[in-house]
Amino acid sequence: MARATKEAVSKPPHKKGAVTGKPDAERDRRPGAKKRSRRTGVLTLTFVGLLVAASIGSFLYFGEENTEQLLLFQLGVLAVIGIFTLFAGAVGLVHFGDRRNYGERDYSFLESLDGAHVVADSDGRILFADQAYRKLTGTHTEQDLRSVERVFGLEEGASEPVYRLSIAAEEGRSSSEEVRIEGSVRDADARDDKPRWYRISVRSVRGADAQRLEDAPLTIWRIEDITRDREDQEVAFRELQNVINYLDHAPAGFFSAEPDGKIIYMNATLAGWIGMDLAEFDAGRVFLHDIVRGDGAALLNAIRANPGDVHTETIDIDLVKTNGQSLPVRLLHLTPFQHDGAPGPTRTIVLNRTKIAVGDANGVEDQARFSRFFHAAPIAIAAIDHNGNLARANAPFIQLFGREQTDAPGMALIDLVPAADRPKLNVAVQEALSGKGEISPVDVGIDRDGGINASLFISAVSQALEEEEDSASEAAVVYAIDTTQQRALEQQFVQGQKMQAIGQLAGGIAHDFNNLLTAIIGFSDLLLQAHGPTDPSFQDLMNIKNNANRAAGLVRQLLAFSRRQTLRPTVIDLHDVIEDLSILLERLLGENVRLEVKTVRDLWAIKADFNQLEQVIINLSVNARDAMPDGGTLTISTRNFSEDECDPVVMKGIERGEYVLIEVADTGTGMTAEVMEKIFEPFFSTKDVGEGTGLGLATVYGIIKQTEGYIYPISEVGVGTTFKILLPRHIRSEKDEAKAEQTEVPRDLSGSARILLVEDEEAVRAFSARALQARGHTVHEAASGVEALEVMEEVGGEIDLVVSDVVMPEMDGPTLLTELRKMRPDLKIIFVSGYAEEAFEKHLAEDEAFAFLPKPFSLKQLATKVKEVLDGTDES
């Protein structure tokens, strides 16, 4: 009943001749049909013979007079029969012979092959079935022989695979499927309840007597009973599961790691100890340094052996739990080495030392505890033997000096340092080997990239320890402390002190020089007023003034380097600045260098000193030109730089914010890393002697920093150099807009104010007094702050304006202003100085109002500043 139900719901077969539900007698022509075909042929031949004999007898019956008509009649009949036969053969109604007489072929060779075999033609007729197939299907007679589709097509779980095989056979492909059925495929009476596995294969082959490609191929089915193989696989899988279960719940931890430190297996015991969920463990995602405390991973990787050997070592270290706690363990660490000497995947047994009894008689626990402390120490420690060779080293020591050096057999301690440091280290080692107690530390370098430095402290092992069996080979202990960072900080500190001293020197020179230049420029202006352009002395006076201005430019470079120059920041449209400056740059760069300017119209505004910003771009452009002796391209580009682009890792020291980016890029020779470290140092230059002052980039750096910006150089030898300048974005105010609309109108600089001029430099005081008196002002002079207070008392405080130097003996400018405010709180004052106003502004009260005029200044600049302060139009 169950089988009938299966037949009713099974999928209809795809092929012609497959299982259709018709009786086998109507669908299959079995080998017995061959005998019937032969009997039909004999009867047909007998019928044809009788027909010919009847034709011959008709001639005798009808006589000679009717022979001609009879002959014509018979020929006509034969012609009609022939034509009919030809047409019938053409449309397939008549067959003249079966060239695919597969039943006559010998397939007995299939009996010698493993498995059960069935041969069928393209119509699904079974041409041959070996004894294995008959036995498999329980077939006893030819009438009971069933096709593979019928045997397996109705079995639950096998119908789909058999259907796919039938499709493959029809398309001429070879295919194979494995099916599982409940019980065997014998007759219902012979079935058992044991599940069985079968591998069914199908292959299409073309008959040897096929004449055309369209001749249908034969189909060879092969069925193998693989139940035993599957049972063996299931048994092996269960055994493997048991082994994994035993290993996972062993009383010891276990893990395996690749040479690169990836942990590829960890048992449940170890995972539980370190607090890791084994279900979340992903092979290859956890590394040794994730579970090993400190530099223990380097210690495990430091093991070396001969090619092809397997090295096992006992190591006491600390593991780190997921909650950060330490777990003291003992590792039985096995490392196989390949034939080329490369290490293979490790096998490590982990013993939890917190669960092992302590205090054994042999002192194993004490030794393990010492080993644990030795390897977990935060400093590098090593022991040397009586020959000065390394006996053992902890993980930090291996990490500091390198695994290749420390792992080499017979490596001497002095061989770990450069040749220049070996004599002094050898002296310390010999002192330790001789038992000396106090040995001075030795500062050495380490032969590794990056210039690592270390201080070595060597102490001799006492005689009592030497007599112990475990320490018999150790003569001294070496403690190494990495001092690389300390050395770098010391060098930075020394360099900072040197730069500060140079800056102070430059600032002092600039201050004194500015006083001289102020006098030279001022008296030149006075003489130029008395000598017109037609005077023979006019050109000489102009040369004096021009050279004084050139000297003032050099002084500004010194002040820019020391960041003591006076900046007059204004709101700047950088796009217009670059466009206007490009005309000058094209003349400076020459014919061999092509200038490309890439700016955008929607640039944010910045606030900077216009002249100093021009100097920055010109200095960088001239340096770029000199770096391209054979010509090239200089590209100056600008764009907005958003806050999201600020990367403190790449751009060290930058504060997040919005900036305007200026890039000055060349295609020149580029710079090495050593040169890059010194390019902003004063007086450092890669040019030949006499071709540069070495202050160009130092000046650029000082201006950018004083403008609260950042500059980052990027260079590659043979490719070129790019300077990235970031200047803070300035949000325009209504005051900025109003000032931008103002136009300069010629002004009357005369006046009648009472002015107190305080200046310790006599030449500057004399020039300034004459300049102001020439404009109609009454000038009272004072050579110091103390003298200025006396003058104020003499005139009864009737002073409209004080023009004072900042740096003076006895009393400086800020102190003088404080005293003057006591007498006249509303007194107006102008400070003049060769330093920037920020240098002394910090010494004044926050709300103190004053004007500022930087040295050197011309006669017109002095008169203009005085007029602006008196009229209340000064905005400084």
XYZ file of N, CA and C in Angstrom, residues 351-533:
549
model
N 49.760 24.637 31.479
C 49.470 24.187 32.835
C 49.201 25.407 33.706
N 48.067 25.393 34.372
C 47.677 26.492 35.248
C 48.443 26.375 36.561
N 49.330 27.334 36.818
C 50.186 27.222 37.998
C 49.421 27.497 39.278
N 48.272 28.140 39.198
C 47.489 28.368 40.407
C 46.836 27.088 40.902
N 46.818 26.035 40.062
C 46.173 24.779 40.443
C 47.184 23.681 40.730
N 48.510 24.023 40.727
C 49.557 23.040 40.980
C 50.068 23.226 42.396
N 50.251 22.136 43.092
C 50.736 22.201 44.479
C 52.136 22.782 44.522
N 52.420 23.573 45.534
C 53.720 24.229 45.676
C 54.497 23.562 46.801
N 55.824 23.912 46.856
C 56.645 23.435 47.954
C 57.196 22.049 47.755
N 57.429 21.599 46.503
C 57.990 20.261 46.319
C 59.445 20.294 46.738
N 59.978 19.124 47.039
C 61.312 19.012 47.628
C 62.406 19.419 46.664
N 62.197 19.295 45.395
C 63.245 19.579 44.413
C 63.334 21.054 44.052
N 62.475 21.861 44.623
C 62.525 23.295 44.342
C 62.035 23.669 42.961
N 61.222 22.822 42.350
C 60.726 23.115 41.003
C 59.856 24.364 41.014
N 59.044 24.502 42.080
C 58.157 25.653 42.150
C 58.948 26.949 42.268
N 60.005 26.939 43.058
C 60.829 28.141 43.185
C 61.480 28.498 41.858
N 61.937 27.479 41.166
C 62.548 27.741 39.859
C 61.517 28.306 38.884
N 60.320 27.749 38.914
C 59.271 28.235 38.014
C 58.895 29.670 38.352
N 58.823 29.969 39.673
C 58.476 31.328 40.076
C 59.549 32.313 39.622
N 60.818 31.905 39.746
C 61.904 32.765 39.281
C 61.823 32.966 37.765
N 61.534 31.878 37.052
C 61.424 31.984 35.601
C 60.302 32.923 35.201
N 59.205 32.834 35.938
C 58.065 33.713 35.638
C 58.437 35.170 35.859
N 59.077 35.481 37.005
C 59.485 36.855 37.270
C 60.545 37.321 36.275
N 61.431 36.422 35.891
C 62.517 36.740 34.958
C 61.953 37.209 33.613
N 60.981 36.468 33.101
C 60.441 36.804 31.789
C 59.408 37.931 31.853
N 58.801 38.117 33.031
C 57.785 39.164 33.147
C 58.360 40.496 33.603
N 59.679 40.572 33.801
C 60.294 41.811 34.265
C 60.117 42.902 33.220
N 59.887 44.156 33.633
C 59.670 45.240 32.663
C 60.941 45.722 31.991
N 62.128 45.254 32.430
C 63.374 45.662 31.803
C 64.045 44.445 31.196
N 64.983 44.702 30.290
C 65.693 43.617 29.606
C 66.768 43.041 30.526
N 66.760 41.701 30.680
C 67.720 41.022 31.550
C 68.312 39.845 30.781
N 69.620 39.645 30.945
C 70.287 38.496 30.336
C 71.403 38.035 31.264
N 71.764 36.769 31.106
C 72.881 36.210 31.870
C 73.978 35.828 30.890
N 75.238 36.062 31.290
C 76.373 35.696 30.438
C 77.232 34.679 31.184
N 77.908 33.830 30.421
C 78.753 32.807 31.027
C 80.168 33.346 31.222
N 81.078 32.448 31.600
C 82.441 32.876 31.904
C 83.205 33.302 30.660
N 82.670 33.015 29.487
C 83.310 33.453 28.249
C 82.708 34.754 27.712
N 81.756 35.311 28.436
C 81.117 36.529 27.982
C 80.009 36.305 26.976
N 79.583 35.046 26.796
C 78.518 34.728 25.850
C 77.160 34.714 26.560
N 76.121 34.956 25.803
C 74.776 34.945 26.370
C 74.387 33.529 26.770
N 73.965 33.377 28.036
C 73.486 32.078 28.512
C 71.971 31.982 28.381
N 71.270 33.008 28.747
C 69.831 33.092 28.571
C 69.414 34.553 28.656
N 68.258 34.834 28.077
C 67.762 36.215 28.031
C 66.252 36.193 28.151
N 65.697 37.230 28.762
C 64.237 37.292 28.884
C 63.635 37.963 27.644
N 62.318 37.996 27.621
C 61.622 38.502 26.435
C 61.957 39.959 26.136
N 61.963 40.888 27.112
C 62.325 42.278 26.776
C 63.727 42.418 26.199
N 64.668 41.572 26.664
C 66.031 41.632 26.125
C 66.035 41.211 24.654
N 65.308 40.147 24.354
C 65.203 39.691 22.964
C 64.526 40.754 22.105
N 63.502 41.381 22.674
C 62.781 42.419 21.941
C 63.684 43.611 21.661
N 64.564 43.954 22.592
C 65.406 45.136 22.459
C 66.547 44.914 21.469
N 67.219 43.775 21.577
C 68.403 43.536 20.755
C 68.112 42.756 19.476
N 66.922 42.196 19.351
C 66.598 41.471 18.122
C 66.771 39.972 18.298
N 65.816 39.221 17.755
C 65.834 37.775 17.920
C 67.010 37.140 17.189
N 67.365 37.664 16.002
C 68.428 37.041 15.226
C 69.759 37.077 15.956
N 70.045 38.216 16.647
C 71.317 38.332 17.345
C 71.335 37.493 18.620
N 70.300 37.626 19.439
C 70.305 36.976 20.755
C 70.120 35.475 20.650
N 69.565 34.983 19.527
C 69.297 33.555 19.415
C 70.455 32.794 18.788
N 71.448 33.505 18.260
C 72.574 32.824 17.626
C 73.400 32.116 18.693
N 73.750 30.842 18.463
C 74.529 30.117 19.478
C 75.903 30.744 19.670
N 76.312 30.833 20.938
C 77.632 31.379 21.246
C 77.777 32.854 20.984
N 76.683 33.592 20.958
C 76.743 35.037 20.699
C 77.321 35.758 21.909
N 78.388 36.504 21.692
C 79.003 37.271 22.765
C 78.219 38.553 22.997
N 78.212 39.017 24.245
C 77.471 40.231 24.573
C 78.010 41.425 23.800
N 79.330 41.529 23.673
C 79.904 42.697 23.014
C 79.594 42.714 21.519
N 79.221 41.555 20.954
C 78.890 41.513 19.525
C 77.515 42.106 19.239
N 76.748 42.394 20.287
C 75.416 42.962 20.082
C 75.445 44.470 19.877
N 76.596 45.099 20.079
C 76.684 46.547 19.996
C 77.626 46.922 18.857
N 77.576 48.172 18.376
C 78.486 48.605 17.303
C 79.943 48.518 17.737
N 80.829 48.476 16.745
C 82.265 48.311 17.015
C 82.805 49.443 17.871
N 82.271 50.646 17.714
C 82.791 51.787 18.477
C 82.513 51.651 19.971
N 81.475 50.918 20.355
C 81.115 50.778 21.771
C 81.677 49.513 22.410
N 82.289 48.652 21.613
C 82.737 47.363 22.151
C 83.893 47.472 23.143
N 84.889 48.353 22.948
C 85.983 48.406 23.934
C 85.510 48.736 25.348
N 84.660 49.765 25.501
C 84.211 50.124 26.847
C 83.289 49.055 27.435
N 82.492 48.383 26.583
C 81.641 47.313 27.095
C 82.479 46.112 27.495
N 83.542 45.834 26.739
C 84.410 44.706 27.068
C 85.092 44.913 28.413
N 85.453 46.172 28.703
C 86.067 46.461 30.011
C 85.082 46.152 31.134
N 83.812 46.560 30.965
C 82.816 46.296 31.999
C 82.557 44.802 32.150
N 82.541 44.058 31.047
C 82.311 42.613 31.115
C 83.458 41.922 31.849
N 84.688 42.308 31.544
C 85.839 41.686 32.210
C 85.840 41.998 33.707
N 85.432 43.196 34.059
C 85.341 43.531 35.486
C 84.309 42.658 36.178
N 83.178 42.410 35.510
C 82.145 41.556 36.107
C 82.621 40.115 36.216
N 83.324 39.627 35.187
C 83.812 38.247 35.237
C 84.880 38.053 36.308
N 85.583 39.144 36.629
C 86.609 39.034 37.676
C 86.019 39.183 39.072
N 84.705 39.452 39.148
C 84.044 39.531 40.446
C 83.976 40.917 41.025
N 84.286 41.966 40.265
C 84.245 43.326 40.790
C 82.815 43.703 41.145
N 82.647 44.408 42.235
C 81.301 44.732 42.714
C 80.689 45.948 42.051
N 81.394 47.086 42.075
C 80.856 48.327 41.531
C 81.353 48.506 40.099
N 80.413 48.438 39.146
C 80.750 48.588 37.725
C 79.877 49.703 37.164
N 80.497 50.685 36.557
C 79.759 51.824 36.007
C 78.913 51.379 34.820
N 77.730 51.949 34.659
C 76.893 51.596 33.509
C 77.554 52.030 32.202
N 77.211 51.331 31.161
C 77.800 51.593 29.841
C 76.675 51.997 28.896
N 76.828 53.142 28.260
C 75.863 53.601 27.254
C 76.325 53.134 25.885
N 75.474 52.399 25.199
C 75.838 51.823 23.899
C 74.709 52.049 22.901
N 75.052 51.885 21.645
C 74.049 51.856 20.586
C 73.730 50.416 20.240
N 72.718 50.229 19.451
C 72.292 48.881 19.054
C 72.232 48.838 17.538
N 72.800 47.791 16.964
C 72.846 47.662 15.502
C 71.484 47.329 14.944
N 70.581 48.284 15.003
C 69.264 48.099 14.404
C 68.820 49.418 13.796
N 67.920 49.374 12.849
C 67.432 50.600 12.209
C 66.722 51.474 13.237
N 66.951 52.753 13.131
C 66.274 53.680 14.021
C 67.187 54.264 15.083
N 68.463 53.781 15.155
C 69.391 54.358 16.105
C 68.972 54.166 17.544
N 68.734 52.917 17.957
C 68.311 52.632 19.327
C 69.513 52.695 20.258
N 69.325 53.294 21.415
C 70.378 53.404 22.422
C 69.925 52.704 23.701
N 70.908 52.249 24.479
C 70.592 51.551 25.727
C 71.716 51.778 26.727
N 71.351 51.717 27.999
C 72.327 51.741 29.090
C 72.398 50.346 29.689
N 73.609 49.781 29.741
C 73.806 48.420 30.247
C 74.394 48.482 31.651
N 73.732 47.796 32.587
C 74.214 47.662 33.969
C 74.622 46.201 34.162
N 75.896 45.976 34.458
C 76.437 44.615 34.571
C 76.847 44.372 36.014
N 76.396 43.234 36.552
C 76.763 42.863 37.924
C 77.208 41.413 37.936
N 78.250 41.130 38.724
C 78.788 39.775 38.811
C 77.898 38.905 39.670
N 77.831 37.611 39.323
C 77.101 36.629 40.130
C 77.984 36.237 41.302
N 77.401 36.191 42.503
C 78.193 35.884 43.697
C 78.698 34.452 43.649
N 79.756 34.174 44.417
C 80.370 32.841 44.445
C 79.381 31.782 44.902
N 78.496 32.165 45.853
C 77.522 31.187 46.359
C 76.590 30.747 45.253
N 76.167 31.695 44.405
C 75.266 31.335 43.317
C 75.980 30.519 42.254
N 77.280 30.781 42.050
C 78.013 30.035 41.037
C 78.103 28.566 41.389
N 78.119 28.257 42.698
C 78.262 26.874 43.115
C 76.974 26.098 42.946
N 75.812 26.809 42.764
C 74.550 26.110 42.574
C 74.524 25.482 41.195
N 73.908 24.354 41.128
C 73.900 23.584 39.879
C 73.185 24.347 38.768
N 72.074 25.028 39.086
C 71.289 25.702 38.062
C 71.968 26.965 37.560
N 72.936 27.461 38.285
C 73.567 28.721 37.888
C 75.044 28.531 37.588
N 75.464 27.299 37.363
C 76.885 27.028 37.181
C 77.443 27.721 35.950
N 76.642 27.909 34.916
C 77.151 28.490 33.672
C 77.010 30.002 33.640
N 76.436 30.630 34.652
C 76.197 32.062 34.639
C 77.236 32.762 35.509
N 77.944 33.734 34.874
C 78.981 34.467 35.594
C 78.572 35.888 35.909
N 77.650 36.464 35.121
C 77.233 37.854 35.362
C 75.831 38.051 34.804
N 75.170 39.060 35.341
C 73.824 39.416 34.896
C 73.880 40.815 34.284
N 73.206 40.968 33.151
C 73.194 42.243 32.431
C 71.770 42.787 32.444
N 71.635 44.033 32.870
C 70.345 44.724 32.831
C 70.453 45.836 31.777
N 69.542 45.839 30.846
C 69.574 46.829 29.761
C 68.322 47.696 29.823
N 68.510 48.994 29.760
C 67.401 49.956 29.763
C 67.443 50.741 28.454
N 66.345 50.738 27.765
C 66.246 51.462 26.504
C 66.218 52.971 26.785
N 67.241 53.670 26.316
C 67.341 55.113 26.553
C 67.143 55.913 25.263
N 66.570 55.286 24.249
C 66.401 55.976 22.965
C 65.549 57.226 23.116
N 64.397 57.074 23.766
C 63.501 58.220 23.938
C 64.143 59.285 24.816
N 64.853 58.846 25.843
C 65.529 59.807 26.712
C 66.581 60.586 25.935
N 67.342 59.886 25.082
C 68.352 60.569 24.270
C 67.694 61.572 23.317
N 66.568 61.141 22.716
C 65.865 62.032 21.792
C 65.377 63.285 22.510
N 64.837 63.111 23.736
C 64.391 64.267 24.508
C 65.559 65.179 24.874
N 66.693 64.575 25.230
C 67.867 65.381 25.556
C 68.319 66.189 24.340
N 68.320 65.528 23.152
C 68.729 66.251 21.959
C 67.742 67.364 21.621
N 66.453 67.082 21.802
C 65.460 68.116 21.547
C 65.625 69.288 22.516
N 65.924 68.962 23.762
C 66.114 70.016 24.756
C 67.333 70.873 24.421
N 68.423 70.205 24.055
C 69.637 70.948 23.679
C 69.376 71.785 22.444
N 68.677 71.172 21.445
C 68.364 71.916 20.229
C 67.451 73.106 20.539
N 66.482 72.892 21.440
C 65.592 73.982 21.816
C 66.347 75.109 22.488
N 67.277 74.749 23.389
C 68.078 75.781 24.035
C 68.918 76.549 23.023
N 69.477 75.789 22.065
C 70.295 76.455 21.053
C 69.454 77.403 20.202
N 68.256 76.921 19.813
C 67.382 77.770 19.011
C 66.930 78.994 19.791
N 66.666 78.807 21.094
C 66.243 79.943 21.920
C 67.375 80.954 22.034
N 68.594 80.458 22.199
C 69.741 81.365 22.305
C 69.950 82.122 20.994
N 69.815 81.390 19.863
C 69.974 82.053 18.570
C 68.873 83.079 18.373
N 67.652 82.716 18.806
C 66.542 83.655 18.676
C 66.753 84.908 19.496
N 67.238 84.738 20.727
C 67.516 85.906 21.560
C 68.618 86.758 20.956
N 69.647 86.076 20.428
C 70.737 86.809 19.790
C 70.226 87.575 18.574
N 69.433 86.883 17.744
C 68.898 87.535 16.548
C 68.000 88.706 16.923
N 67.167 88.510 17.940
C 66.288 89.593 18.366
C 67.050 90.781 18.890
N 68.119 90.506 19.686
C 68.925 91.608 20.213
C 69.640 92.363 19.113
N 70.220 91.621 18.156
C 70.902 92.276 17.036
C 69.906 93.109 16.237
N 68.719 92.512 15.987
C 67.708 93.218 15.202
C 67.260 94.495 15.901
N 67.133 94.456 17.234
C 66.693 95.646 17.971
C 67.691 96.781 17.815
N 68.955 96.477 18.049
C 69.977 97.510 17.936
C 70.125 97.980 16.492
N 70.049 97.042 15.569
C 70.196 97.401 14.168
C 69.023 98.251 13.697
N 67.833 97.982 14.231
C 66.665 98.775 13.861
C 66.833 100.229 14.291
N 67.461 100.463 15.446
C 67.713 101.834 15.874
C 68.619 102.549 14.880
N 69.670 101.841 14.420
C 70.573 102.445 13.446
C 69.852 102.714 12.131
N 69.055 101.770 11.691
C 68.345 101.928 10.420
C 67.306 103.025 10.512
N 66.668 103.150 11.676
C 65.683 104.216 11.841
C 66.349 105.580 11.676
N 67.533 105.714 12.270
C 68.257 106.980 12.140
C 68.689 107.214 10.699
N 69.212 106.180 10.031
C 69.679 106.334 8.652
C 68.523 106.712 7.733
N 67.410 105.959 7.839
C 66.253 106.236 6.985
C 65.671 107.612 7.299
N 65.605 107.951 8.596
C 65.017 109.232 8.992
C 65.817 110.411 8.486
N 67.126 110.400 8.699
C 67.939 111.522 8.239
C 68.000 111.569 6.717
N 67.906 110.420 6.069
C 67.823 110.421 4.605
C 66.574 111.153 4.154
N 65.448 110.905 4.849
C 64.210 111.605 4.494
C 64.348 113.113 4.706
N 65.035 113.515 5.793
C 65.227 114.946 6.041
C 66.079 115.588 4.949
N 67.137 114.875 4.547
C 67.995 115.414 3.491
C 67.280 115.444 2.142
N 66.435 114.433 1.897
C 65.715 114.412 0.633
C 64.719 115.557 0.534
N 64.254 116.055 1.691
C 63.349 117.211 1.672
C 64.096 118.472 1.260
N 65.378 118.517 1.590
C 66.169 119.713 1.268
C 66.846 119.620 -0.097
N 66.921 118.442 -0.691
C 67.573 118.243 -1.975
C 66.567 117.633 -2.954
N 66.184 118.365 -3.935
C 65.216 117.903 -4.919
C 65.821 116.933 -5.902
N 64.991 116.394 -6.790
C 65.492 115.420 -7.770
C 66.560 115.987 -8.695
